[in-house]
Amino acid sequence: MPTSPDHRTGLSGFSIASLCERLEYAFQPIVNPHTGTVFGFEALLRGLDQVGYTTVDRLFTAADYQGCLLELESALRDKAIATFARIPGVRHARLLFNLDSRSLINEPRWGELTNTSLERHGIAPGTICFELTELHDLTAHPEARRAVERLRAQRFLFAIDDFGTGYSGLKLLYEFPPDFIKIDRFFISSISRDHKRRLFVENAVHLAHTLGIQVVAEGVETADELTACRDIGCDLAQGFFIARPSTEIPRLSSSYSIVPATVGPSRRQSDSDSNLIRSRILQLPALHENDDMREVFELFKRHSEFSFFPVLDRTGKPLGLVCERELKRYIYSTYGRDLLSNSAYRKHLLDFLSPCPSIDINNPVERLLEAYTAADSPPGMIMTENFVYAGFISQAALLQILDSKNLAAARDQNPLTRLPGNNSIIDYVQQVLEDSCQDYCLVYFDFDHFKPFNDAYGFRIGDRAIALFADLLRKMLPTHSCFIGHVGGDDFFAGFREPDQQLVRRHVTKLLAQFKHEAQSLYDSATRDRGYLEAMSREGQLTRLPLLGCSAALLWIPSSLRESTLDDVSRVIAKLKKAAKASPVHLAEATLGAPSLAAPPPIPQSNPADEVSTARPLAASA
């Protein structure tokens, strides 16, 4: 325990009441990353400098040292709830409140005290989600688990805050399985450009979803970060880009339009999936957590075609299913129904609750499948929209949705490369032109001297060259920020959602160099040694032609310019293709809307360790 003067005397100048008067709570929204609808608000303590502290942990440690931690945290909790109750449209929102692990261990009545405070301020029980931090090792205290179990029995939710930065990490996740994990800002920062950070978050999201845990991306500060977190599969988002913490309660909202304005243009694929899902949703009647058992039996009687029904809490959030099989021994016994209907027996609807995965309707089909397979053989999935029950997807319907999506994708795929075809490419470009929040680069690839190569070696070897380039696209371009497609023949397409132009150029030039190197293996040894192909020209003369390579036309599309059309893009790329083929480095670029084509700048020198070991520099091989 700290024994510095700061901790010995830190609270002596203030009573708990006066301390709470000087402190206040700011609230920061946590939203659906698809729609911007608020899931809840995190209460963040402000005014610490006025009472002589720099962090909440220092304040609570001082209070713990002086034996008044429980009193202080109870008073602050009541203040947070009272302020939360004033937020407009708060009925369906959750309050996320940091819980000091020391008070959790030492106060067995914490749940009852919290519910009393909620009731006093007209807030539904179970509204609070307690955030546990990794600052103190909960796993070292057996009594902590019992305390968490007591609170869970009272319908409180739990989140692990700043996940990934503390020292207990995965052990805390294992021993105290939460409802949410909040990925720390350290990993969200620059996630759209930092491959290692993205890899960490992707794996954390996958692990959480496998365990039935939802993921909050903390500290989202840019449009790129929001889009990346949404694409990775984070269920919720929080950060300055969406809204800063605010003490001005009337200005807090139930929805933040900046989110759909940012991710809206990139939602077309999810919207397509959403339409598939909506077409298969079953509108099962729902029960509510406080329904009497007589109402449960009556619902099964009225809808004998169903063997289960969703159960919702007071805010409309799904809690699970009540299944007929769990009630059979009561339904078919002589006095079973009467026994359940007897309040003295103390059996309630929630006693028969079976877990069932629930997921937002805006998620892609692949996310539904992931959530379903992670669960223990449920009969289907409960669908939500903006956190409220929207319907039910059966196991059979989920398989039908997957079949429909796979069939639609197969129709557009190129049969040789299995890459998306023209329809998907056009759809992607249209999305780009609609997105006013992000810089893009469209790249058109066209083989050099492919016709004489194909004529000399035949279409089977020509197909091998095309398949080789498709494989290099998949391996060498960043899948998290790049869309790739096959226009047809020896023409390919890539779209980069990336503001760093040098990084895009480096990806493209490395790709061209690697293809030129690997394509040499398709020639016979004599031609490869000569370094050129001898072929007849259209005039009937024997001509020396360079070996197979590729040119690239790069079209930059800044976020500030979105008034162009698909036809404008096509015209500029057609000019760029000719310029690229005439260029000594087989590269040309332009910015959409600029008055003329621009010569490519010098190719940035990348770290030799990043280069493909067998690739030759592009300028040397051109």
XYZ file of C-alpha atoms in Angstrom, residues 33-606:
574
model
C -20.367 0.919 -35.677
C -22.836 0.318 -38.513
C -25.556 2.822 -37.633
C -24.289 5.141 -34.893
C -27.112 4.150 -32.524
C -26.052 4.424 -28.888
C -25.626 1.214 -26.902
C -24.597 2.989 -23.732
C -22.533 5.711 -22.095
C -19.336 5.328 -20.126
C -19.192 7.492 -16.990
C -15.779 9.164 -16.698
C -14.794 11.030 -13.555
C -13.712 14.659 -14.036
C -12.365 17.355 -11.692
C -9.642 15.247 -10.056
C -7.180 18.132 -10.173
C -9.507 20.147 -7.934
C -9.080 17.582 -5.149
C -5.346 17.077 -5.639
C -5.198 13.896 -7.737
C -4.004 13.091 -11.235
C -5.761 9.747 -11.750
C -8.832 7.933 -10.463
C -6.648 5.070 -9.236
C -4.613 7.454 -7.044
C -7.812 8.848 -5.535
C -9.253 5.393 -4.834
C -5.956 4.114 -3.443
C -5.882 7.039 -1.021
C -9.484 6.334 -0.022
C -8.683 2.656 0.470
C -5.692 3.567 2.630
C -7.885 5.719 4.851
C -10.668 3.136 5.011
C -13.343 5.103 3.175
C -13.185 3.540 -0.308
C -16.628 1.888 -0.052
C -18.248 5.104 1.128
C -16.579 7.161 -1.600
C -17.347 4.763 -4.418
C -20.969 4.343 -3.277
C -21.444 8.117 -3.295
C -19.823 8.441 -6.725
C -21.882 5.563 -8.104
C -25.081 7.239 -6.949
C -23.968 10.515 -8.530
C -23.182 8.763 -11.829
C -26.612 7.080 -11.878
C -28.421 10.321 -11.009
C -26.614 12.168 -13.833
C -27.141 9.294 -16.271
C -30.887 9.398 -15.595
C -30.987 12.922 -17.067
C -29.599 11.906 -20.478
C -32.308 12.284 -23.181
C -33.651 8.961 -24.486
C -31.713 6.991 -21.880
C -34.348 4.261 -21.445
C -32.645 1.760 -23.755
C -29.036 2.751 -23.002
C -26.570 1.082 -20.660
C -24.395 2.827 -18.107
C -20.786 1.626 -18.067
C -19.214 2.359 -14.720
C -15.669 1.553 -13.569
C -15.703 -0.673 -10.513
C -12.658 -0.754 -8.248
C -11.796 -4.386 -7.588
C -11.019 -3.700 -3.917
C -14.556 -2.569 -3.172
C -15.941 -5.445 -5.244
C -14.178 -7.901 -2.947
C -15.026 -6.184 0.343
C -18.695 -5.230 -0.169
C -21.090 -8.209 -0.585
C -24.093 -5.835 -0.764
C -22.772 -3.958 -3.799
C -25.537 -5.254 -6.096
C -28.355 -4.450 -3.682
C -27.000 -0.957 -3.075
C -26.713 -0.334 -6.813
C -30.247 -1.564 -7.522
C -31.562 0.679 -4.757
C -29.874 3.638 -6.413
C -31.230 2.659 -9.837
C -34.748 2.351 -8.464
C -34.488 5.710 -6.719
C -33.635 7.412 -10.014
C -36.142 5.487 -12.152
C -33.592 3.357 -14.031
C -34.334 -0.286 -14.835
C -32.344 -2.928 -12.907
C -29.583 -4.534 -14.939
C -28.879 -1.279 -16.791
C -25.342 -1.035 -15.422
C -22.298 -2.702 -16.930
C -19.404 -2.749 -14.481
C -15.962 -2.282 -16.028
C -13.131 -4.269 -14.474
C -9.600 -3.033 -15.086
C -6.361 -4.993 -15.179
C -4.677 -2.560 -12.745
C -5.349 -4.902 -9.830
C -5.064 -8.661 -10.123
C -8.571 -9.955 -9.468
C -7.457 -13.498 -10.261
C -5.409 -13.536 -7.026
C -8.569 -13.207 -4.898
C -10.950 -16.211 -4.762
C -13.603 -14.009 -3.131
C -13.650 -11.819 -6.255
C -15.178 -14.614 -8.303
C -17.956 -15.082 -5.746
C -18.608 -11.321 -5.805
C -18.874 -11.306 -9.605
C -21.198 -14.326 -9.530
C -23.478 -12.512 -7.061
C -23.671 -9.484 -9.338
C -24.284 -11.640 -12.405
C -27.190 -13.318 -10.603
C -28.648 -9.838 -10.200
C -28.393 -9.287 -13.974
C -25.474 -6.860 -14.011
C -23.163 -6.956 -17.008
C -19.365 -6.950 -16.948
C -16.672 -5.597 -19.240
C -12.881 -5.884 -19.120
C -11.519 -2.389 -19.698
C -8.284 -1.573 -21.583
C -7.972 -5.176 -22.691
C -4.462 -6.088 -23.798
C -2.475 -3.626 -21.670
C -2.662 -5.036 -18.131
C -0.700 -7.847 -16.574
C -3.574 -10.296 -15.986
C -4.850 -10.267 -19.591
C -6.058 -13.630 -20.798
C -6.156 -15.057 -17.276
C -8.732 -12.427 -16.302
C -10.687 -13.221 -19.473
C -10.655 -16.929 -18.579
C -11.512 -16.697 -14.893
C -13.985 -13.791 -15.151
C -15.676 -14.292 -18.544
C -17.191 -10.877 -19.305
C -20.029 -9.744 -21.540
C -17.672 -7.287 -23.275
C -13.992 -6.639 -23.738
C -12.808 -3.129 -24.542
C -9.770 -3.159 -26.820
C -7.329 -0.510 -25.609
C -6.611 2.575 -27.684
C -2.985 1.449 -28.117
C -4.138 -1.270 -30.523
C -6.804 0.840 -32.263
C -4.388 3.667 -33.096
C -3.427 3.547 -36.810
C -5.055 0.125 -37.113
C -5.893 0.800 -40.775
C -2.164 1.039 -41.587
C -0.428 -0.996 -38.886
C -0.548 -4.674 -39.816
C 0.620 -5.912 -36.392
C -2.032 -3.931 -34.529
C -4.699 -5.127 -36.943
C -3.592 -8.731 -36.521
C -3.825 -8.438 -32.740
C -7.323 -6.960 -32.855
C -8.531 -9.494 -35.436
C -7.419 -12.364 -33.209
C -8.849 -10.739 -30.075
C -12.193 -10.273 -31.840
C -12.177 -13.862 -33.063
C -11.374 -15.186 -29.573
C -14.059 -13.019 -27.971
C -16.720 -14.028 -30.464
C -15.812 -17.698 -30.028
C -16.447 -17.240 -26.298
C -19.708 -15.360 -26.895
C -18.213 -12.011 -25.832
C -18.843 -8.708 -27.611
C -15.980 -6.349 -28.483
C -15.781 -2.579 -27.972
C -13.128 -0.636 -29.900
C -11.882 2.094 -27.524
C -10.244 5.334 -28.576
C -11.476 5.537 -32.180
C -10.123 8.882 -33.371
C -10.268 8.779 -37.184
C -12.602 7.695 -39.958
C -10.030 5.089 -41.022
C -9.971 3.568 -37.549
C -13.764 3.413 -37.345
C -14.031 1.738 -40.750
C -11.240 -0.721 -39.933
C -12.812 -1.678 -36.578
C -16.173 -2.186 -38.236
C -14.632 -4.326 -40.997
C -12.724 -6.445 -38.478
C -15.976 -7.213 -36.661
C -15.919 -5.026 -33.535
C -19.462 -4.949 -32.177
C -19.265 -1.461 -30.652
C -17.092 1.640 -30.965
C -16.143 4.522 -28.700
C -13.817 7.458 -29.192
C -13.212 11.124 -29.987
C -14.107 10.657 -33.660
C -17.655 9.733 -32.642
C -17.990 12.055 -29.649
C -15.810 13.371 -26.851
C -16.832 12.825 -23.221
C -19.262 15.572 -22.243
C -20.611 16.976 -19.015
C -23.313 18.841 -20.964
C -26.026 16.236 -20.498
C -28.723 17.778 -22.769
C -26.285 17.669 -25.711
C -25.861 13.892 -25.491
C -27.782 12.006 -28.148
C -29.271 8.562 -28.730
C -27.620 8.395 -32.165
C -24.506 9.874 -33.815
C -24.861 10.582 -37.527
C -21.115 10.779 -38.148
C -20.973 6.966 -38.027
C -23.353 6.149 -40.921
C -21.921 9.129 -42.842
C -18.464 7.563 -42.499
C -19.097 3.856 -42.979
C -22.276 4.230 -45.037
C -20.584 4.195 -48.440
C -18.649 1.055 -47.481
C -21.776 -0.699 -46.233
C -23.066 -1.880 -49.581
C -21.828 -5.443 -49.092
C -23.306 -5.572 -45.598
C -26.537 -4.048 -46.886
C -26.711 -6.836 -49.462
C -26.221 -9.384 -46.681
C -28.784 -7.558 -44.551
C -31.367 -7.922 -47.312
C -30.642 -11.657 -47.495
C -31.013 -11.965 -43.726
C -34.253 -9.969 -43.629
C -35.754 -12.213 -46.278
C -35.243 -15.244 -43.995
C -36.141 -13.726 -40.610
C -38.884 -15.416 -38.656
C -40.941 -13.049 -36.518
C -41.249 -15.242 -33.450
C -43.431 -13.821 -30.658
C -41.264 -12.766 -27.717
C -41.644 -13.070 -23.971
C -40.392 -10.540 -21.445
C -38.329 -11.269 -18.369
C -41.109 -10.444 -15.895
C -43.868 -12.396 -17.657
C -45.832 -14.756 -15.448
C -45.448 -18.509 -16.102
C -49.148 -18.625 -17.025
C -48.368 -16.283 -19.933
C -45.541 -18.593 -20.999
C -47.831 -21.630 -21.126
C -50.490 -19.622 -22.940
C -47.996 -18.542 -25.627
C -46.924 -22.141 -26.251
C -50.602 -23.079 -26.474
C -51.436 -20.324 -28.996
C -48.364 -21.059 -31.135
C -48.034 -24.818 -30.943
C -46.000 -24.782 -34.176
C -43.018 -23.308 -32.266
C -40.958 -25.102 -29.646
C -39.129 -22.036 -28.269
C -39.515 -18.268 -27.906
C -37.058 -15.407 -27.328
C -36.995 -13.737 -23.922
C -36.275 -9.994 -23.756
C -35.296 -7.665 -20.948
C -37.090 -4.384 -20.201
C -35.157 -2.546 -22.914
C -35.973 -5.089 -25.634
C -32.512 -6.691 -25.547
C -32.569 -10.499 -26.032
C -31.598 -12.603 -23.033
C -31.969 -16.076 -24.576
C -34.666 -18.629 -25.365
C -37.245 -20.472 -23.328
C -37.589 -23.937 -24.845
C -40.519 -26.297 -24.595
C -38.238 -29.187 -23.658
C -37.215 -27.383 -20.448
C -40.871 -27.130 -19.419
C -42.073 -30.602 -20.433
C -41.899 -32.193 -16.998
C -44.157 -29.423 -15.732
C -46.439 -29.257 -18.776
C -47.243 -32.948 -18.769
C -47.493 -33.537 -15.020
C -50.843 -33.353 -13.247
C -50.007 -30.366 -11.078
C -46.983 -29.033 -12.953
C -48.551 -25.890 -14.383
C -50.224 -25.007 -11.113
C -46.942 -25.521 -9.306
C -45.078 -23.148 -11.646
C -47.887 -20.599 -11.418
C -47.666 -20.625 -7.621
C -45.593 -17.614 -6.510
C -44.544 -19.483 -3.380
C -42.690 -22.053 -5.533
C -40.389 -19.229 -6.702
C -39.801 -20.541 -10.206
C -39.632 -17.733 -12.744
C -39.247 -17.471 -16.492
C -35.534 -16.681 -16.219
C -34.990 -19.986 -14.401
C -35.741 -21.746 -17.701
C -33.623 -19.522 -19.905
C -31.376 -21.233 -22.485
C -28.452 -19.310 -24.017
C -28.729 -18.337 -27.669
C -26.365 -16.145 -29.725
C -27.740 -12.758 -30.754
C -26.209 -10.510 -33.395
C -26.956 -7.241 -35.167
C -28.705 -7.569 -38.503
C -26.149 -5.274 -40.179
C -23.326 -7.789 -39.795
C -22.094 -9.754 -42.825
C -23.262 -13.335 -43.216
C -19.786 -14.636 -42.328
C -20.081 -13.021 -38.898
C -23.413 -14.771 -38.345
C -21.820 -18.100 -39.181
C -18.923 -17.388 -36.822
C -21.292 -16.572 -33.960
C -23.453 -19.611 -34.645
C -20.576 -22.101 -34.787
C -19.113 -20.666 -31.564
C -22.331 -21.481 -29.672
C -23.352 -24.881 -28.327
C -25.670 -26.166 -31.086
C -28.447 -23.554 -30.743
C -31.615 -23.917 -32.867
C -30.727 -20.648 -34.584
C -29.830 -17.037 -33.829
C -31.683 -14.081 -32.383
C -31.335 -11.046 -34.643
C -31.228 -7.508 -33.274
C -31.375 -4.091 -34.882
C -29.875 -1.251 -32.882
C -29.733 -3.604 -29.881
C -33.474 -4.400 -29.951
C -35.033 -7.759 -30.906
C -35.733 -7.934 -34.660
C -36.527 -11.612 -35.279
C -35.096 -15.102 -35.383
C -32.958 -16.950 -37.950
C -33.270 -20.729 -37.847
C -30.405 -23.083 -38.583
C -31.974 -24.014 -41.931
C -32.481 -20.337 -42.856
C -28.840 -19.570 -42.053
C -27.713 -22.315 -44.449
C -30.048 -20.953 -47.141
C -28.565 -17.450 -46.696
C -25.032 -18.823 -47.065
C -26.004 -20.785 -50.185
C -27.606 -17.706 -51.750
C -24.572 -15.540 -51.048
C -22.089 -18.126 -52.293
C -24.106 -18.641 -55.472
C -24.247 -14.895 -56.162
C -20.485 -14.603 -55.606
C -19.767 -17.607 -57.841
C -21.766 -16.094 -60.701
C -19.560 -13.003 -60.723
C -16.234 -14.722 -60.108
C -13.805 -15.271 -62.939
C -13.686 -19.056 -63.386
C -9.888 -19.096 -63.854
C -8.727 -16.858 -61.005
C -11.753 -17.032 -58.669
C -11.477 -13.281 -58.234
C -14.483 -10.929 -58.259
C -15.494 -9.915 -61.775
C -16.786 -6.786 -63.454
C -20.025 -6.468 -61.496
C -18.169 -6.461 -58.190
C -15.520 -4.088 -59.537
C -18.132 -1.604 -60.766
C -19.934 -1.858 -57.435
C -16.683 -1.161 -55.592
C -15.841 1.891 -57.714
C -19.333 3.252 -57.125
C -18.820 2.883 -53.380
C -15.529 4.747 -53.664
C -17.181 7.634 -55.492
C -19.821 7.857 -52.760
C -17.332 7.866 -49.869
C -16.442 11.440 -48.920
C -14.466 10.452 -45.820
C -11.625 8.413 -47.269
C -8.825 8.683 -49.859
C -8.587 5.848 -52.379
C -6.349 4.695 -55.175
C -7.723 2.662 -58.086
C -5.117 0.603 -59.932
C -5.617 -0.952 -63.355
C -3.112 -3.695 -64.291
C -2.518 -4.710 -67.900
C 0.089 -7.275 -69.062
C 2.831 -6.138 -71.443
C 3.463 -8.260 -74.579
C 0.927 -10.902 -73.537
C -0.434 -11.628 -77.040
C 2.887 -12.745 -78.587
C 3.602 -14.767 -75.434
C 0.189 -16.434 -75.645
C 0.574 -17.063 -79.377
C 4.007 -18.611 -78.900
C 3.243 -20.857 -75.914
C -0.488 -21.516 -76.192
C -3.489 -20.688 -74.075
C -2.669 -23.200 -71.290
C 0.624 -21.444 -70.482
C -1.160 -18.119 -70.975
C -3.693 -19.172 -68.359
C -0.835 -20.051 -66.012
C 0.504 -16.498 -66.359
C -2.932 -15.081 -65.545
C -3.327 -17.406 -62.538
C 0.196 -16.490 -61.375
C -0.653 -12.791 -61.324
C -3.911 -13.460 -59.450
C -1.995 -15.399 -56.787
C 0.511 -12.560 -56.415
C -2.348 -10.075 -55.974
C -3.711 -12.170 -53.131
C -0.327 -12.652 -51.442
C 1.313 -9.251 -51.886
C -1.485 -6.711 -51.467
C -2.912 -5.919 -48.007
C -6.242 -7.736 -47.757
C -7.539 -5.455 -44.971
C -7.436 -2.286 -47.085
C -7.381 -3.551 -50.661
C -10.054 -4.921 -52.986
C -8.817 -7.023 -55.915
C -10.701 -8.129 -59.027
C -10.222 -9.653 -62.478
C -11.574 -7.537 -65.313
C -10.955 -10.320 -67.804
C -8.130 -11.758 -69.881
C -4.849 -10.165 -68.754
C -6.508 -7.109 -67.167
C -6.778 -6.853 -63.374
C -7.996 -4.287 -60.854
C -7.104 -3.258 -57.305
C -8.618 -0.609 -55.062
C -6.674 0.723 -52.059
C -8.410 2.403 -49.122
C -5.189 4.073 -48.098
C -4.147 7.750 -47.672
C -0.397 6.950 -47.762
C 0.505 7.300 -51.456
C 4.080 6.110 -51.036
C 2.853 2.915 -49.408
C 0.528 2.229 -52.343
C 3.303 2.856 -54.865
C 5.586 0.512 -52.960
C 2.977 -2.269 -52.990
C 2.379 -1.839 -56.731
C 6.035 -1.655 -57.788
C 6.957 -4.715 -55.709
C 4.081 -6.600 -57.305
C 5.144 -5.671 -60.838
C 8.762 -6.632 -60.145
C 7.804 -9.978 -58.619
C 5.503 -10.853 -61.512
C 8.175 -10.008 -64.089
C 10.635 -12.209 -62.213
C 8.329 -15.203 -61.742
C 6.893 -15.016 -65.281
C 10.330 -15.904 -66.644
C 9.791 -19.478 -65.424
C 7.027 -19.834 -68.048
C 9.519 -19.484 -70.921
C 11.818 -22.125 -72.321
C 15.422 -21.915 -71.130
C 16.813 -20.575 -74.400
C 14.364 -17.651 -74.498
C 14.901 -16.983 -70.819
C 18.697 -16.869 -71.310
C 18.376 -14.542 -74.298
C 16.089 -12.210 -72.359
C 13.687 -11.680 -75.246
C 11.124 -13.574 -77.329
C 11.526 -13.982 -81.081
C 8.152 -13.760 -82.826
C 6.715 -12.780 -86.177
C 5.260 -9.308 -86.410
C 2.020 -8.529 -88.243
C 4.176 -7.525 -91.223
C 5.703 -10.996 -91.295
C 9.091 -9.982 -89.979
C 10.963 -11.760 -87.184
C 10.934 -9.378 -84.205
C 12.526 -9.345 -80.788
C 9.959 -8.703 -78.044
C 10.611 -8.158 -74.326
C 9.624 -10.875 -71.891
C 6.261 -10.780 -70.168
C 5.653 -7.975 -67.666
C 2.861 -5.735 -66.472
C 2.011 -2.034 -66.448
C -0.081 -0.252 -63.822
C -2.285 2.847 -64.029
C -2.851 4.504 -60.635
C -5.799 6.845 -60.206
C -5.874 8.757 -56.929
C -9.345 9.694 -55.675
C -9.189 12.215 -52.821
C -11.947 12.352 -50.237
C -12.607 15.987 -51.150
C -13.713 15.039 -54.667
C -16.810 12.881 -55.106
C -18.703 14.523 -57.992
C -17.225 12.322 -60.723
C -18.970 9.378 -62.386
C -17.977 5.884 -63.421
C -17.580 7.171 -66.986
C -15.122 9.817 -65.779
C -13.071 7.149 -64.038
C -13.078 4.921 -67.135
C -11.885 7.730 -69.394
C -8.992 8.703 -67.140
C -7.871 5.096 -66.618
C -7.903 4.487 -70.398
C -5.454 7.386 -70.843
C -3.336 6.229 -67.932
C -3.015 2.713 -69.387
C -1.427 4.096 -72.552
C 0.871 6.339 -70.542
C 1.939 3.448 -68.303
C 2.855 1.238 -71.247
C 4.942 4.067 -72.729
C 6.667 4.745 -69.411
C 10.139 3.278 -68.782
C 8.957 2.156 -65.331
C 5.584 0.835 -66.625
C 3.750 3.104 -64.234
C 1.532 6.170 -64.693
C -0.691 8.012 -62.290
C -3.149 10.866 -62.031
C -5.530 12.434 -59.555
C -9.191 12.400 -60.470
C -10.260 15.933 -61.331
C -6.706 17.191 -61.916
C -6.140 19.038 -65.220
C -3.528 16.612 -66.604
C -1.787 13.315 -66.014
C 1.126 13.440 -63.628
C 4.451 11.720 -64.079
C 5.061 9.244 -61.264
C 7.450 10.479 -58.575
C 10.600 8.509 -57.810
C 9.826 5.079 -56.395
C 10.363 5.187 -52.623
C 13.214 3.055 -51.388
C 11.839 0.439 -49.035
